[in-house]
Coordinates of C-alpha atoms in Angstrom, one line a residue:
Chain A
M1 CA 31.5 28.7 97.5
E2 CA 27.9 29.8 97.8
I3 CA 26.5 32.4 95.4
K4 CA 23.7 34.6 96.5
L5 CA 21.7 37.1 94.5
E6 CA 19.6 39.4 96.5
K7 CA 17.0 41.5 94.8
F8 CA 19.3 41.8 91.8
S9 CA 18.1 44.2 89.1
K10 CA 19.6 45.1 85.8
S11 CA 18.4 47.7 83.3
F12 CA 20.0 49.0 80.1
G13 CA 19.0 52.6 79.9
S14 CA 15.3 52.7 80.5
V15 CA 14.8 49.0 79.6
K16 CA 14.5 46.9 82.7
V17 CA 15.8 43.4 81.9
I18 CA 15.7 41.9 85.4
E19 CA 13.9 43.1 88.4
E20 CA 14.5 42.0 92.0
L21 CA 15.8 38.5 91.3
D22 CA 16.7 36.3 94.2
L23 CA 18.8 33.2 93.7
T24 CA 21.0 31.0 95.9
V25 CA 23.4 28.5 94.6
G26 CA 24.7 26.1 97.2
N27 CA 28.4 25.3 97.6
G28 CA 29.5 22.8 95.0
E29 CA 26.2 22.8 93.3
M30 CA 25.6 23.1 89.6
I31 CA 22.5 25.1 88.6
A32 CA 21.1 25.9 85.2
L33 CA 19.7 29.2 84.2
L34 CA 17.2 28.0 81.7
G35 CA 14.9 30.1 79.5
P36 CA 14.0 31.2 76.0
S37 CA 16.4 33.7 74.4
G38 CA 16.0 37.2 75.7
C39 CA 14.8 36.1 79.1
G40 CA 17.8 37.7 80.9
K41 CA 19.8 34.6 81.7
T42 CA 23.0 35.7 80.0
T43 CA 22.6 39.2 81.6
T44 CA 22.4 37.6 85.0
L45 CA 25.6 35.6 84.2
Y46 CA 27.5 38.6 83.1
A47 CA 26.4 40.5 86.2
I48 CA 27.7 37.7 88.4
C49 CA 31.1 37.6 86.8
G50 CA 31.3 41.4 86.8
I51 CA 31.2 42.3 83.1
H52 CA 27.8 44.0 83.6
R53 CA 27.4 46.5 86.4
V54 CA 24.6 45.7 88.8
S55 CA 21.7 48.3 88.7
A56 CA 20.4 47.4 92.1
G57 CA 20.5 44.6 94.7
R58 CA 23.4 42.6 96.0
I59 CA 25.6 39.7 94.8
L60 CA 27.4 37.7 97.5
F61 CA 30.1 35.0 97.1
G62 CA 30.0 33.2 100.5
D63 CA 29.9 36.1 103.0
R64 CA 31.7 38.5 100.7
D65 CA 29.8 41.3 99.0
V66 CA 31.1 41.3 95.4
T67 CA 28.3 43.5 93.9
A68 CA 30.6 46.4 92.9
L69 CA 33.8 44.4 92.2
P70 CA 35.2 44.4 88.7
P71 CA 35.8 41.0 87.0
Q72 CA 39.5 41.1 87.7
E73 CA 38.9 41.1 91.5
K74 CA 36.5 38.1 91.5
N75 CA 38.0 34.7 91.1
V76 CA 35.4 33.5 88.5
G77 CA 36.1 31.3 85.6
V78 CA 33.9 31.8 82.5
V79 CA 33.3 29.7 79.5
F80 CA 31.9 31.8 76.7
Q81 CA 29.5 30.6 74.0
S82 CA 32.0 31.3 71.3
F83 CA 34.8 29.9 73.5
A84 CA 36.7 33.3 73.1
L85 CA 40.1 31.7 72.8
Y86 CA 43.0 34.0 72.0
P87 CA 43.8 33.2 68.3
H88 CA 47.3 34.5 68.4
L89 CA 48.4 32.3 71.3
S90 CA 49.2 28.6 71.4
I91 CA 46.9 26.4 73.4
Y92 CA 49.5 26.3 76.2
E93 CA 49.6 30.1 76.4
N94 CA 45.8 30.3 76.2
I95 CA 45.5 28.2 79.3
A96 CA 48.5 29.8 81.0
F97 CA 47.1 33.4 80.3
P98 CA 45.3 33.8 83.7
L99 CA 48.3 32.6 85.5
R100 CA 50.7 34.8 83.6
I101 CA 48.5 37.8 84.4
R102 CA 48.9 36.9 88.1
K103 CA 52.7 36.7 87.5
E104 CA 53.0 33.2 88.8
K105 CA 56.4 31.4 88.4
N106 CA 57.1 29.6 85.2
A107 CA 57.5 26.3 86.9
D108 CA 54.1 26.7 88.7
I109 CA 52.4 27.6 85.4
E110 CA 53.9 24.7 83.6
R111 CA 52.7 22.3 86.4
K112 CA 49.2 23.7 86.5
V113 CA 48.7 23.7 82.8
R114 CA 49.9 20.2 82.5
E115 CA 47.7 19.1 85.3
I116 CA 44.5 20.6 83.9
S117 CA 45.2 19.5 80.4
A118 CA 45.7 15.9 81.7
T119 CA 42.3 16.1 83.4
L120 CA 40.7 17.2 80.1
Y121 CA 42.6 14.7 77.9
M122 CA 44.2 17.4 75.8
E123 CA 48.0 17.3 76.5
H124 CA 48.7 16.5 72.9
L125 CA 47.1 19.8 71.8
L126 CA 49.2 22.2 73.8
E127 CA 51.5 23.3 71.0
R128 CA 48.7 24.1 68.5
R129 CA 46.8 27.3 67.8
P130 CA 43.0 27.6 68.4
G131 CA 42.4 27.8 64.7
Q132 CA 43.8 24.3 64.3
L133 CA 41.4 22.7 66.7
S134 CA 37.9 21.2 66.3
G135 CA 34.9 22.7 68.1
G136 CA 35.0 20.1 70.9
Q137 CA 38.8 20.6 71.4
Q138 CA 38.3 24.4 71.6
Q139 CA 35.6 23.8 74.1
R140 CA 38.0 21.8 76.3
V141 CA 40.6 24.6 76.0
A142 CA 38.0 27.1 77.1
L143 CA 37.1 24.9 80.1
A144 CA 40.7 24.4 81.0
R145 CA 41.4 28.1 80.8
A146 CA 38.5 28.8 83.1
L147 CA 39.5 26.1 85.6
V148 CA 43.3 26.4 85.7
R149 CA 43.4 29.1 88.4
R150 CA 41.0 27.1 90.6
P151 CA 38.1 29.6 90.5
D152 CA 35.6 30.0 93.3
I153 CA 32.9 29.9 90.8
L154 CA 32.5 28.5 87.2
L155 CA 30.1 30.2 84.8
M156 CA 29.2 28.7 81.5
D157 CA 27.3 30.6 78.8
E158 CA 25.7 28.2 76.4
P159 CA 28.9 26.1 76.3
L160 CA 27.4 23.4 74.0
A161 CA 25.6 25.6 71.6
N162 CA 28.5 25.7 69.1
L163 CA 29.0 22.0 69.0
D164 CA 27.5 19.4 66.8
A165 CA 25.0 16.9 68.2
S166 CA 27.2 13.9 69.0
L167 CA 29.9 16.1 70.6
R168 CA 27.3 17.9 72.6
L169 CA 26.4 14.6 74.2
E170 CA 30.0 13.8 75.0
M171 CA 30.8 17.2 76.4
R172 CA 27.7 17.2 78.5
T173 CA 29.0 14.3 80.6
E174 CA 32.5 15.7 80.4
I175 CA 31.6 19.1 81.8
R176 CA 29.5 17.4 84.6
R177 CA 32.4 15.1 85.5
I178 CA 34.9 18.0 85.7
Q179 CA 32.5 20.1 87.7
Q180 CA 32.0 17.3 90.2
E181 CA 35.7 16.5 90.4
S182 CA 36.6 20.1 91.0
G183 CA 33.7 20.7 93.3
C184 CA 33.3 24.1 91.8
T185 CA 30.0 26.0 92.3
S186 CA 28.7 26.4 88.8
I187 CA 26.1 28.2 86.8
L188 CA 25.2 27.0 83.4
V189 CA 23.2 29.2 81.1
T190 CA 21.3 27.4 78.4
H191 CA 18.1 27.5 76.4
D192 CA 18.2 23.7 76.0
Q193 CA 16.1 21.9 78.6
V194 CA 17.8 18.6 77.9
E195 CA 21.2 20.1 78.7
A196 CA 19.8 21.7 81.9
M197 CA 18.1 18.6 83.0
S198 CA 20.9 16.2 82.3
M199 CA 23.8 18.3 83.7
C200 CA 22.5 20.2 86.6
D201 CA 21.5 19.6 90.2
R202 CA 18.8 22.2 90.0
I203 CA 17.2 24.4 87.4
A204 CA 16.1 28.0 87.6
L205 CA 13.7 28.6 84.8
M206 CA 13.6 32.2 83.7
N207 CA 11.1 34.1 81.6
N208 CA 11.0 37.9 81.0
G209 CA 13.7 38.5 83.6
V210 CA 11.8 36.7 86.3
I211 CA 12.7 33.3 87.8
Q212 CA 9.5 31.2 87.3
Q213 CA 10.6 28.3 89.4
I214 CA 13.7 26.8 90.9
G215 CA 13.9 23.1 91.5
T216 CA 15.4 19.7 90.6
P217 CA 14.8 18.5 87.1
D218 CA 12.1 16.0 88.4
D219 CA 10.3 18.8 90.3
M220 CA 10.2 21.0 87.3
Y221 CA 8.8 18.2 85.1
H222 CA 6.2 16.8 87.4
Q223 CA 5.3 19.8 89.6
P224 CA 5.5 22.9 87.3
R225 CA 4.2 26.0 89.1
N226 CA 2.6 27.5 86.1
K227 CA 1.7 27.0 82.5
F228 CA 4.8 28.5 81.1
I229 CA 7.0 26.0 83.0
A230 CA 4.9 23.1 82.0
G231 CA 5.1 24.2 78.4
F232 CA 8.8 24.8 78.4
I233 CA 10.0 21.7 80.1
G234 CA 9.4 18.4 78.4
N235 CA 10.2 17.2 74.9
P236 CA 8.0 16.5 73.0
P237 CA 6.1 19.3 74.7
I238 CA 2.9 19.0 76.8
S239 CA -0.4 19.8 75.1
F240 CA -3.0 22.2 76.6
I241 CA -6.7 21.9 76.3
D242 CA -8.9 24.8 77.3
G243 CA -12.2 24.0 79.0
A244 CA -14.2 24.4 82.2
V245 CA -15.0 22.5 85.3
E246 CA -18.6 21.4 85.7
N247 CA -20.0 19.0 88.3
G248 CA -16.8 17.3 89.1
Q249 CA -15.9 16.9 85.5
F250 CA -13.5 18.6 83.2
T251 CA -15.3 19.5 80.0
S252 CA -14.3 21.0 76.7
Q253 CA -16.1 20.6 73.4
G254 CA -13.8 17.8 72.3
M255 CA -13.4 15.8 75.5
S256 CA -14.4 15.4 79.1
F257 CA -13.3 13.4 82.1
G258 CA -14.0 13.1 85.8
L259 CA -11.6 15.1 88.0
P260 CA -9.0 13.0 89.8
D261 CA -9.8 12.4 93.5
N262 CA -7.0 14.7 94.8
L263 CA -8.4 17.6 92.8
K264 CA -12.0 17.2 93.8
K265 CA -11.3 18.9 97.1
A266 CA -9.2 21.7 95.5
S267 CA -10.7 25.1 95.2
L268 CA -12.4 24.5 92.0
T269 CA -15.8 26.1 91.5
S270 CA -18.3 24.8 89.1
G271 CA -18.2 26.6 85.8
Q272 CA -14.6 27.8 86.4
K273 CA -12.6 28.2 83.2
V274 CA -9.4 26.0 83.4
S275 CA -6.8 24.7 81.1
V276 CA -5.4 21.2 81.4
G277 CA -1.9 20.1 80.4
I278 CA -1.5 16.5 79.3
R279 CA 2.0 15.2 78.6
P280 CA 2.4 12.9 75.5
E281 CA 3.2 9.9 77.7
H282 CA -0.1 10.2 79.5
L283 CA -2.2 9.7 76.4
Q284 CA -2.0 6.0 75.5
P285 CA -4.1 3.3 73.9
G286 CA -6.7 2.1 76.4
S287 CA -10.4 2.5 77.4
E288 CA -10.3 4.4 80.7
N289 CA -11.2 8.1 80.4
P290 CA -11.4 7.9 76.7
V291 CA -10.8 10.7 74.2
A292 CA -11.6 10.4 70.6
G293 CA -9.9 12.1 67.7
E294 CA -8.3 11.9 64.3
V295 CA -4.6 11.1 63.9
T296 CA -3.2 14.1 61.9
F297 CA 0.6 13.6 62.2
I298 CA 2.9 10.6 62.8
E299 CA 6.6 11.0 63.5
S300 CA 8.8 8.0 64.1
Q301 CA 11.6 8.7 66.5
G302 CA 13.0 5.2 66.3
R303 CA 12.3 3.7 69.8
E304 CA 9.0 5.7 70.1
I305 CA 6.4 7.1 67.8
L306 CA 4.9 10.5 68.2
Y307 CA 1.3 11.1 67.2
D308 CA -0.8 14.3 66.9
L309 CA -4.5 13.8 67.8
K310 CA -7.0 16.3 66.6
L311 CA -10.1 16.5 68.8
G312 CA -13.7 17.2 67.7
D313 CA -13.3 20.9 68.5
G314 CA -10.0 21.3 66.7
Q315 CA -7.7 21.3 69.8
M316 CA -4.7 19.1 69.6
L317 CA -3.2 16.4 71.9
R318 CA 0.1 14.7 71.5
S319 CA 0.9 11.1 72.3
I320 CA 4.1 9.3 72.4
Q321 CA 4.0 5.5 72.3
S322 CA 6.5 2.8 72.2
G323 CA 6.2 -0.3 70.2
A324 CA 4.9 -0.8 66.7
R325 CA 2.7 1.7 64.8
T326 CA -0.9 1.0 65.8
C327 CA -2.7 3.3 63.4
K328 CA -2.2 5.4 60.2
L329 CA -2.7 9.0 59.2
G330 CA -6.4 10.0 59.1
D331 CA -7.5 7.1 61.4
R332 CA -10.1 7.9 64.0
V333 CA -9.0 6.5 67.3
T334 CA -10.0 6.5 71.0
W335 CA -7.2 6.6 73.5
S336 CA -7.1 6.9 77.2
I337 CA -5.9 9.7 79.4
N338 CA -4.0 9.1 82.7
V339 CA -6.1 11.5 84.6
N340 CA -4.0 11.5 87.8
A341 CA -1.1 12.9 85.9
V342 CA -3.0 15.8 84.3
L343 CA -2.0 19.3 85.3
F344 CA -4.6 21.9 85.9
F345 CA -4.1 25.6 85.4
D346 CA -6.4 28.5 86.2
A347 CA -7.3 31.5 84.0
Q348 CA -4.1 33.3 85.2
D349 CA -2.0 30.3 84.0
E350 CA -1.2 29.4 87.6
R351 CA -1.2 25.8 88.6
I352 CA -4.2 24.5 90.5
L353 CA -2.6 22.3 93.2
P354 CA -4.2 19.2 94.5
A355 CA -5.5 19.8 98.1
Chain B
M1 CA 48.1 25.0 48.9
E2 CA 46.4 26.1 45.8
D3 CA 47.4 24.9 42.3
R4 CA 50.8 26.4 41.8
K5 CA 51.1 25.6 38.1
P6 CA 51.8 28.8 36.2
N7 CA 48.9 29.9 34.1
W8 CA 50.7 31.1 31.0
L9 CA 47.7 32.7 29.4
L10 CA 46.9 34.8 32.4
T11 CA 50.6 35.8 32.9
L12 CA 50.8 36.9 29.3
F13 CA 47.6 38.9 29.6
L14 CA 48.8 40.6 32.7
L15 CA 52.1 41.3 31.0
I16 CA 50.5 42.9 28.1
I17 CA 48.3 45.2 30.1
S18 CA 51.1 46.2 32.4
A19 CA 53.6 46.6 29.6
P20 CA 53.2 50.4 29.3
I21 CA 54.1 50.9 33.0
L22 CA 57.0 48.4 32.8
I23 CA 58.4 50.0 29.6
M24 CA 58.2 53.4 31.2
Y25 CA 60.2 52.3 34.2
F26 CA 62.6 50.5 32.1
W27 CA 63.1 53.5 29.9
L28 CA 63.6 55.7 33.0
F29 CA 66.4 53.4 34.0
I30 CA 68.1 53.2 30.6
D31 CA 67.9 57.0 30.3
S32 CA 69.4 57.5 33.7
I33 CA 72.6 55.8 32.6
S34 CA 72.9 57.2 29.1
E35 CA 73.6 60.4 27.2
I36 CA 70.3 61.7 26.1
N37 CA 69.8 63.0 22.7
T38 CA 67.1 65.5 23.2
D39 CA 65.6 65.3 19.8
G40 CA 65.7 61.5 19.5
L41 CA 64.1 58.6 21.2
W42 CA 67.1 56.3 21.3
P43 CA 69.7 56.7 24.0
E44 CA 73.4 57.0 23.0
H45 CA 76.5 56.3 25.0
F46 CA 76.6 54.7 28.4
T47 CA 77.4 57.2 31.2
L48 CA 77.2 57.5 35.0
R49 CA 77.4 61.3 34.9
N50 CA 73.7 61.5 35.5
W51 CA 74.2 60.0 38.9
R52 CA 76.8 62.6 39.9
F53 CA 74.3 64.2 42.4
L54 CA 75.1 61.3 44.7
Y55 CA 78.7 62.5 45.3
E56 CA 78.6 66.2 44.5
D57 CA 76.1 68.9 45.3
I58 CA 74.3 70.3 42.3
D59 CA 74.7 74.1 42.4
G60 CA 72.1 75.8 44.4
H61 CA 70.1 72.7 45.3
G62 CA 71.9 71.4 48.4
N63 CA 73.0 67.9 49.3
V64 CA 70.9 64.9 48.2
W65 CA 71.8 62.8 51.2
K66 CA 70.6 65.6 53.5
A67 CA 67.3 65.6 51.7
T68 CA 67.1 61.8 51.8
L69 CA 67.7 61.8 55.5
N70 CA 65.1 64.5 56.0
T71 CA 62.6 62.6 53.9
A72 CA 63.3 59.4 55.9
I73 CA 62.9 61.2 59.2
F74 CA 59.7 62.8 57.9
A75 CA 58.2 59.6 56.6
T76 CA 59.0 57.5 59.7
S77 CA 57.9 60.2 62.1
V78 CA 54.6 60.4 60.2
V79 CA 54.2 56.6 60.4
S80 CA 54.9 56.5 64.1
I81 CA 52.5 59.3 65.0
V82 CA 49.7 57.9 62.7
V83 CA 50.1 54.3 63.9
I84 CA 50.2 55.1 67.6
L85 CA 47.4 57.6 67.5
S86 CA 45.2 55.6 65.1
S87 CA 45.6 52.4 67.0
T88 CA 44.6 54.0 70.3
A89 CA 41.9 56.3 68.9
G90 CA 40.5 53.5 66.7
Y91 CA 40.1 51.3 69.8
A92 CA 38.4 54.0 71.7
L93 CA 36.0 54.7 68.9
S94 CA 35.3 51.0 68.4
R95 CA 34.9 50.0 72.0
L96 CA 34.4 52.7 74.5
R97 CA 31.1 54.5 75.1
F98 CA 31.6 58.2 75.4
P99 CA 29.4 61.3 74.7
Y100 CA 29.2 62.4 71.1
R101 CA 31.0 59.3 69.9
S102 CA 29.1 58.9 66.6
Q103 CA 29.3 62.7 65.9
F104 CA 33.0 62.4 66.5
L105 CA 33.3 59.6 64.0
G106 CA 31.4 61.7 61.4
F107 CA 33.6 64.7 62.1
V108 CA 36.8 62.6 61.6
L109 CA 35.5 61.5 58.3
L110 CA 34.7 65.1 57.4
L111 CA 38.3 66.1 58.1
H112 CA 39.4 63.4 55.7
S113 CA 37.5 64.9 52.8
F114 CA 39.6 68.2 52.7
P115 CA 42.3 68.1 50.1
S116 CA 45.4 69.4 51.9
V117 CA 45.9 72.2 49.3
T118 CA 42.7 73.9 50.5
L119 CA 44.1 74.2 54.0
I120 CA 47.6 75.2 53.0
I121 CA 47.4 79.0 53.6
S122 CA 45.8 78.7 57.0
I123 CA 48.3 76.0 58.0
F124 CA 51.1 78.2 56.8
L125 CA 49.9 81.1 58.9
M126 CA 49.5 78.9 61.9
L127 CA 52.9 77.4 61.7
R128 CA 54.4 80.9 61.3
L129 CA 52.5 82.0 64.4
I130 CA 53.7 79.1 66.6
G131 CA 57.2 79.2 65.2
L132 CA 57.2 75.8 63.5
Y133 CA 57.5 77.2 60.0
D134 CA 60.4 75.8 58.1
T135 CA 61.0 73.1 60.7
L136 CA 60.7 69.3 60.1
V137 CA 58.6 69.0 63.3
G138 CA 56.0 71.4 61.9
V139 CA 55.5 69.7 58.6
I140 CA 55.5 66.2 60.3
L141 CA 52.7 67.3 62.6
V142 CA 50.7 68.7 59.7
K143 CA 51.2 65.6 57.5
A144 CA 50.4 63.3 60.4
A145 CA 47.3 65.2 61.3
L146 CA 46.1 65.0 57.7
E147 CA 46.7 61.3 57.5
L148 CA 45.1 60.6 60.9
P149 CA 41.4 60.5 59.9
F150 CA 42.0 57.8 57.3
G151 CA 44.2 55.9 59.8
I152 CA 41.6 56.1 62.6
W153 CA 38.8 54.8 60.4
I154 CA 40.9 52.0 59.1
M155 CA 41.9 51.0 62.6
K156 CA 38.3 51.3 63.9
G157 CA 37.3 48.9 61.2
F158 CA 39.9 46.4 62.2
Y159 CA 39.0 46.6 65.9
D160 CA 35.3 46.1 65.0
T161 CA 36.2 42.7 63.7
V162 CA 37.7 41.5 67.0
P163 CA 35.0 39.7 69.0
W164 CA 33.9 41.3 72.3
E165 CA 34.1 37.9 74.0
I166 CA 37.9 38.0 73.7
E167 CA 38.0 41.1 75.7
M168 CA 35.5 39.8 78.2
A169 CA 37.5 36.6 78.6
G170 CA 40.6 38.7 79.1
L171 CA 39.0 40.8 81.9
Q172 CA 37.7 37.6 83.4
D173 CA 41.2 36.1 83.4
G174 CA 42.3 39.0 85.5
A175 CA 43.8 41.3 82.9
S176 CA 43.3 45.1 83.1
R177 CA 41.7 47.0 80.3
F178 CA 45.1 48.1 79.1
Q179 CA 46.6 44.6 79.2
V180 CA 43.6 43.3 77.3
W181 CA 44.1 45.9 74.6
Y182 CA 47.9 45.4 74.5
K183 CA 48.2 41.6 74.9
L184 CA 45.0 40.3 73.4
V185 CA 43.4 42.8 71.0
L186 CA 46.4 44.5 69.4
P187 CA 47.9 41.2 68.2
Q188 CA 44.6 40.5 66.3
I189 CA 44.9 43.6 64.3
M190 CA 48.6 43.4 63.4
P191 CA 47.8 43.0 59.7
G192 CA 45.9 46.3 59.9
I193 CA 48.7 48.1 61.7
A194 CA 51.2 46.8 59.1
A195 CA 49.1 48.0 56.3
L196 CA 48.5 51.4 57.8
A197 CA 52.2 51.8 58.5
I198 CA 53.1 51.0 54.9
F199 CA 50.4 53.3 53.6
S200 CA 51.4 56.2 55.7
F201 CA 55.1 55.6 54.9
M202 CA 54.4 55.9 51.2
A203 CA 52.1 58.9 51.7
G204 CA 54.9 60.5 53.7
W205 CA 57.6 59.7 51.2
S206 CA 55.7 61.0 48.2
E207 CA 54.3 64.1 49.9
F208 CA 55.2 67.2 47.9
V209 CA 52.9 70.2 48.4
L210 CA 53.2 70.4 52.2
P211 CA 57.0 70.4 52.3
L212 CA 57.3 72.7 49.3
I213 CA 55.4 75.4 51.1
L214 CA 56.1 74.6 54.7
V215 CA 59.8 73.7 54.6
P216 CA 61.4 75.6 51.8
G217 CA 64.8 76.0 53.5
S218 CA 67.8 74.1 52.3
E219 CA 68.4 72.5 55.7
T220 CA 64.9 71.0 55.8
K221 CA 64.5 70.2 52.1
L222 CA 62.8 66.9 51.3
L223 CA 63.6 64.7 48.3
S224 CA 60.4 65.6 46.4
V225 CA 61.1 69.3 46.7
Y226 CA 64.7 68.7 45.8
L227 CA 63.6 66.9 42.6
A228 CA 61.1 69.6 41.7
G229 CA 63.7 72.3 42.4
L230 CA 66.0 70.7 39.8
M231 CA 63.3 70.5 37.2
I232 CA 62.2 74.1 37.5
D233 CA 65.8 75.4 37.5
D234 CA 66.1 77.5 34.3
Y235 CA 69.8 77.1 34.1
L236 CA 69.6 73.4 34.2
S237 CA 68.0 71.3 31.5
D238 CA 69.7 68.1 32.2
F239 CA 67.0 65.4 31.6
G240 CA 69.4 62.6 32.4
L241 CA 69.9 64.1 35.8
F242 CA 66.2 64.5 36.5
K243 CA 65.6 60.9 35.5
A244 CA 68.4 59.7 37.7
V245 CA 67.1 61.7 40.7
G246 CA 63.6 60.6 40.0
L247 CA 64.7 56.9 40.0
F248 CA 66.6 57.5 43.2
Y249 CA 63.5 59.0 44.7
I250 CA 61.1 56.2 43.9
M251 CA 63.5 53.4 44.6
P252 CA 62.8 53.0 48.4
V253 CA 59.0 53.0 47.7
M254 CA 59.3 50.4 45.0
I255 CA 61.5 48.1 47.1
F256 CA 59.2 48.6 50.1
Y257 CA 56.1 47.9 48.0
L258 CA 57.6 44.7 46.5
F259 CA 58.1 43.2 50.0
T260 CA 54.9 44.4 51.6
Q261 CA 52.2 44.2 48.9
D262 CA 50.5 41.2 50.4
K263 CA 50.1 43.1 53.7
L264 CA 48.7 46.1 51.8
M265 CA 45.9 43.9 50.4
N266 CA 44.7 43.4 54.0
I267 CA 43.5 46.9 54.4
Y268 CA 40.9 46.2 51.8
G269 CA 40.2 42.7 53.1
G270 CA 40.0 43.8 56.6
G271 CA 40.7 41.7 59.6
T272 CA 42.8 38.7 60.7
K273 CA 43.3 35.7 58.6
G274 CA 43.3 32.1 60.0

């Protein structure tokens, strides 16, 4: 089922958290609401499921206006960050709870609970209590409880935040598999870009209650609309260098290079202040478009090595290189920038697009 | 399980410091089944005559079984009222937003700080006015009202420990607010309810001042008043009888306490275990 938010606004008292947010999630699609904490992503989620009242705007499921409906009248499954299992009930009863509330027949309940627990490989857990399960198992129960009544929409609030690293990897694929099998339109709230990029069809990146950009993970990475997005997406993060455009050249005190062809025609005036974003993989050993600096930090990540390069004017660049270590701390090196991949931003932090 | 080996040193230490209490209770028991020599310490002759109040009325003091029944009704009614009202009021104060909520909480606490004796005259007048003087209903209402502030605060504390997400999940699963409270939240605070029930039962059972003043009649007499009546009776100076009645009076509380003391600890620990 399609979810549509039209000019959705939410305020708590006089504090406006979200103003006029528009978002459409296609049928069967999984979208991530990604953003730093406090950006309003959980608020949006709670408004969609009906826990928060909507201050203004509309929420539609398909053609149905559900703006004012209480949570009980929307068929939405929610997985909470803390899982929110009912500690006094067995796992079986936890999963059966939504069905019991609907007064379904015992036989039906039994069948459905068995079915969903088979899908999630947790049939052997049904007799236990939540307190006797590990984090990953509790996560599966929460997912099963959300899915058992075949919801129109599945909402997940930081579902992986309470799991340890290896489980997180496992549950990432698991959740995606279940979502694709059930074909349930889903929204995932997360502050972790890796989660968002690996699990979702599209990402909506939020900051201060505003969606900055919606797009596929690739889009977000290669074509960020502004500096915030470029800085948020990508790990290790992009580095920014402030400078100016002069005579077809980008110049800062520490470095300079000729503008790539596709930007020469863009609306860049000579002397304009700009900021360039250079991702770590676009600064590599080489001689084209050289930049010189001192290596101030080396971090081995196993397959790759991360370097910090301090330029003459004190600004920093990051570089990630595969293969063996080529230099040591304090070395002065000259590396090459892949100019065609450099992102340009104007003084208002908006991206300067190639013409 | 923890180490179950008895720690003799600790047991001995505890035994020594609780010895005075144990000896007093033991002596109370011994005295209740012996002839008491008023100018000596040592009991003489075994007798059951001190327990005669169980099968015959002591002149001018009414029937002990009647008083016991009254006390039982009194204590259980106080428990029911306190538990039902505290568990609902505590939920409201912990979870619902309503005007003057924090002021209300402060006010409830303020009520708790009045010793009941300071209110007794006005309560007496009010009960007279509405015709509940010398009725069990009247004194039950008064005692329950005085216990409520404590109960509400305790319950609010227990509700505060139940995570919001459980309620949100319940609503999302289709349950009404009432179902969420009854089926999901209430079971989490059962230890609190149990502790509060025990506390208010003991408070009701041992209440003396209120029934002494508000239900003086023989039909509505409570055990505490019955015992006090015996002791201040100038024509009766039968210490064996006093001790037997006293023992009879504290027995239910002691038995009750023996079986529920672990639940009582919860009220200080606060919240669900496991």
